[in-house]
Short mmCIF file of C-alpha atoms in Angstrom, two decimals:
data_model
loop_
_atom_site.label_atom_id
_atom_site.label_comp_id
_atom_site.label_asym_id
_atom_site.label_seq_id
_atom_site.Cartn_x
_atom_site.Cartn_y
_atom_site.Cartn_z
CA MET F 1 3.59 19.28 -5.24
CA THR F 2 3.62 16.55 -3.67
CA THR F 3 2.39 12.85 -4.00
CA LEU F 4 -0.19 11.17 -1.60
CA ALA F 5 0.52 7.08 -2.89
CA HIS F 6 3.71 5.89 -3.10
CA LEU F 7 4.51 3.72 -5.22
CA LEU F 8 6.24 0.09 -3.78
CA THR F 9 8.37 -1.34 -5.66
CA GLY F 10 9.61 -4.60 -4.98
CA LEU F 11 6.35 -6.20 -3.15
CA ARG F 12 4.64 -8.71 -5.34
CA CYS F 13 -0.57 -8.08 -4.43
CA GLU F 14 -1.12 -11.03 -2.72
CA VAL F 15 -4.34 -12.07 -4.63
CA CYS F 16 -3.17 -11.61 -8.27
CA ARG F 17 1.10 -12.33 -7.85
CA CYS F 18 1.37 -9.28 -9.62
CA LEU F 19 5.24 -7.36 -9.73
CA ASP F 20 5.28 -3.77 -8.49
CA VAL F 21 2.00 -3.07 -8.44
CA LEU F 22 1.22 -1.79 -4.48
CA TRP F 23 0.37 2.04 -3.54
CA LEU F 24 0.87 3.08 -0.13
CA ASP F 25 -2.04 6.48 -0.22
CA VAL F 26 -0.03 7.82 3.51
CA VAL F 27 -3.97 9.64 4.06
CA ARG F 28 -6.29 7.12 4.28
CA GLY F 29 -3.98 4.69 5.29
CA ILE F 30 -4.10 1.51 3.27
CA VAL F 31 -2.19 -0.68 0.38
CA GLU F 32 -3.96 -0.84 -2.86
CA CYS F 33 -3.19 -2.90 -6.14
CA ARG F 34 -3.81 -1.31 -9.51
CA ASN F 35 -4.37 -4.39 -11.05
CA CYS F 36 -7.21 -6.09 -9.38
CA HIS F 37 -7.99 -2.98 -6.94
CA GLN F 38 -7.49 -4.94 -3.50
CA THR F 39 -6.84 -3.04 -0.57
CA ALA F 40 -5.40 -3.80 3.03
CA LEU F 41 -5.59 -1.59 6.35
CA VAL F 42 -2.47 -0.31 7.78
CA ALA F 43 -2.43 -0.51 11.31
CA VAL F 44 0.17 2.19 13.49
CA ASP F 45 1.22 1.58 15.96
CA GLU F 46 0.44 4.74 18.52
CA THR F 47 3.68 4.43 20.39
CA THR F 48 6.20 3.32 17.69
CA GLY F 49 4.75 5.27 14.74
CA GLU F 50 5.77 1.99 13.29
CA ALA F 51 3.43 -0.14 10.63
CA ARG F 52 1.73 -4.06 12.71
#
């Protein structure tokens, strides 16, 4: 089974400052903190496929 969310290890939430609690939801294109539930939209460049 493939997971749709990936743990972003080594990164810290800017809001609550907790380490290793950020998850990337590939389908919805957001990063979510599992501690404080803050979310951030991930913008992708259509031509290069890289996140901005």
